[in-house]
Amino acid sequence: MASVVHFRLLSAKFASLALNNISNRSVHYSAVSNNNTETQPCEKPNSLEEMTLLRSINNALDLALERDPSAIVFGEDVAFGGVFRCTKDLRDKYGKNRVFNTPLAEQGIVGFGIGAACAGSTAIAEIQFADYILPAFDQIVNEAAKYRYRSGNEFDCGKLTIRAPCGLVGHGGLYHSQSNEAFFSHAAGLKIVIPRGPYQAKGLLLSCIRDENPCLFFEPKALYRHAKDHIPTEYYELPLSKADVMEKGEDLTIIAWGGLVHVASEVVQMVRENFGKSCELIDLQTILPWDEETVFASARKTGRVIIAHEAPKTSGFGAEMSAAIQENCLYHLKAPVKRVAGYDIPVPHVFEKFYGPTKWKLIDAVEKILDE
Amino acid sequence: MASRIFASISRLSSNGCITVNIIKSGHKLGLQFDTISVANNTRALSTSGRVFQEPQKDHHHHVNERHHNEAHHHLPNQCAPISSQLNFIEPSSIPRVPAYRVLNPDGSLNDDLDPTLTDDKIVSMYEQMVQLNAFDKIMFDSQRQGRISFYMTNFGEEAVAFGSAAALDGRDWIFAQYREAGILLQRGMPLKLMLAQCYGNKEDLGKGRQMPIHYGNRSLNFAPISSPLTVQLPQAAGTAYALKQRGEGQIVVTYFGEGAASEGDAHAAMNFAATLDCPIIFFCRNNGYAISTPTNEQYASDGIVNRGLGYGMSSVRVDGNDLFAVYAVTRRARHLCQHESRPCLIEAMTYRVGHHSTSDDSSAYRSADEVRQWEQEVGPLKRVYNYLCAQGLWSEERQTACLKEARANVIEALNWAESIKKLPVSSMFDDVYDELPDSLRRQRDELKEHLEKYGKHYPLAEHEGI
């Protein structure tokens, strides 16, 4: 159960609406607006380097392997550097016993990772595409998520991190496009994290690797080569279960994660310029356990909330958030919570530009919610 | 450099010996050795009806070498000789893999083999088997009386647990399925702790969260049992890999039934273990049934043992009702794992004498006569009993006293377990994560508030409070 398509990474064809914004913009680390600055240990980095998302992940894995002699990196085709180049050069640097290929079996990869973590090793597993994580669903949901609980904390697999490229990529069709975070959000015991850029990817991945709970780290593959950032070369972590308020606003809250944050960011700008309204933009970053406090505070302030995700609408994570917001913030709301999501269909190849949330669908939603 | 040797099995004799013709550098040699030494001396890959053998050391290097040298065959990815004969390999043409036996049902030794265990050790292992048997009988009855919710007995498979566990180092890790309670007794788990688990009282290491018999014990390196079948196999391979890297000589043994071997995880685990050179023993308890499903509906091959060869593992079949044979085979397998850092497969042929579980009435799918035969004539306890009596190491009086003591031990632990309360209700929110997230803190507080109001409708008295 693995990719039949070997991607030519991010061809020009895929430079879709989603990326108009970031492909022309290099985000300096200090320009990343963030209200969690006190928890970020890298305010004054010794050195910065411009990195793509994939380079920042490679850099994070490098640092994790360097700091922790028990750490191992494994999965399908990771030895030669990975089909997305995220594990490039790591085998040469740390040896074939620490960075290695596994047979082509996702349930084996995750089960193997659980066992290694259980024995105290830091296990960093790669699933080649999030679309192919489902053969490991049993190992993740029944085993990894419940290991500590069912053993009364006698055993745990907290040192397991599973990385998987996710999301729309322009031409991925049904099985190279999925965002299946919501499936896993129903499994207490897991942490689920999705970064939006190189700075967040490195800091959040290092947090996942060191966190004492099994983590799923979904990497928006559309950003691998397109998102660039000047980021610290040294080790740093960003806190899990902490949303990032990227822009402050008064009239409306937009919540997104992964690559969609950049679409939303463009929309925020357009709404300001065209409608004269200020949006609060929140990158959720951690899907489970999610930062209810930050989201509720924003919803209470603006009274209008739009949640955007690429995954299908029905039972997508937006549904959970929307229900929680109305349960906790009902009397502050001026309009029903809106969800702009993928349709309840598989991701179709030639129709992809029509499938997911685009900036136009978001602007349409903004117009409607402001009218209510 | 590494030499290439081709061998073909030419004869399988009735006593389990294999005659092998080895062709090396154009010279034909004949060798004979028993199946255990096949496992010890070769890595065997079945190709085109032949057995390809290669030295164990540095075999990865050898594989690369092989690719290079065999290029003229124009066969990708495989070192195989070329043939002008169009032959399918028929399973029926391959002799059934014999089961290694030391102790005959009548208590005599097969072919005068050495039990390799001291008399004292055999006596104490037998006493433990009796203890497990008594534990099972009382626990089964206690479920019937509604005192615990569920139970699974080990009847008929006592030799598998004690024979294999005795051959291991106490620091080796165990990943069990659920019918291996004997291993815990062998490792010194107190009966009270086992009962605490079945009762889910506050002394249970698992904090009362899992169904009965889902034991786990960190200090005994016994990974927590979970209900989904076969999930522990790839996990065990991962643990074995981690232990190998640590280099302290520990190995992993993972147990599973022949039904569980049909799961995809079994395939993944064995392939991972073989390609990643994990020091692990895959120990299959082939007891004839997966709940109601007999083995002829489980697989169409000669059991599980030959699958090991398909993955490139040393594999052996053993009489699972024979304590001495299980011990000998496991000890040899452990040696392979530890010293050559590679996996192996043991298939122990046994019979599930008890019902599948307390939720199962096995008379719905098999005859009482069949069960009686296995229990009384060839059962593992009976065999050791016969041996000990024949050796003058045991007597009827001793048997009576041993049974009485075993029962008393269980009753004492059971009365204790029933008298202990369960953990406070709010503890059910602990250990989902290493720390309690805010969302779960709120749900815990909601339950507390609810119980303060409606507590009288709940069995709060069984717990140490809210």
PDB file of C-alpha atoms in Angstrom, chain B residues 421-425 451 454-466:
ATOM      1  CA  LYS B 421     -11.130  -1.523  46.714  1.00  0.00           C
ATOM      2  CA  LYS B 422     -10.760  -0.076  43.261  1.00  0.00           C
ATOM      3  CA  LEU B 423      -8.942   3.188  42.537  1.00  0.00           C
ATOM      4  CA  PRO B 424     -10.768   6.528  42.862  1.00  0.00           C
ATOM      5  CA  VAL B 425     -13.087   7.119  39.908  1.00  0.00           C
ATOM      6  CA  LEU B 451     -21.113  12.314  41.073  1.00  0.00           C
ATOM      7  CA  TYR B 454     -25.978  11.776  41.471  1.00  0.00           C
ATOM      8  CA  GLY B 455     -23.390   9.562  43.190  1.00  0.00           C
ATOM      9  CA  LYS B 456     -25.976   7.332  44.835  1.00  0.00           C
ATOM     10  CA  HIS B 457     -26.843   5.901  41.398  1.00  0.00           C
ATOM     11  CA  TYR B 458     -23.313   4.648  40.879  1.00  0.00           C
ATOM     12  CA  PRO B 459     -21.248   1.840  42.521  1.00  0.00           C
ATOM     13  CA  LEU B 460     -19.072   4.379  44.328  1.00  0.00           C
ATOM     14  CA  ALA B 461     -18.646   2.093  47.337  1.00  0.00           C
ATOM     15  CA  GLU B 462     -16.413  -0.210  45.271  1.00  0.00           C
ATOM     16  CA  HIS B 463     -13.965   2.638  44.773  1.00  0.00           C
ATOM     17  CA  GLU B 464     -11.714   4.604  47.027  1.00  0.00           C
ATOM     18  CA  GLY B 465     -13.899   7.641  46.540  1.00  0.00           C
ATOM     19  CA  ILE B 466     -14.483  10.006  43.667  1.00  0.00           C
TER      20      ILE B 466
END
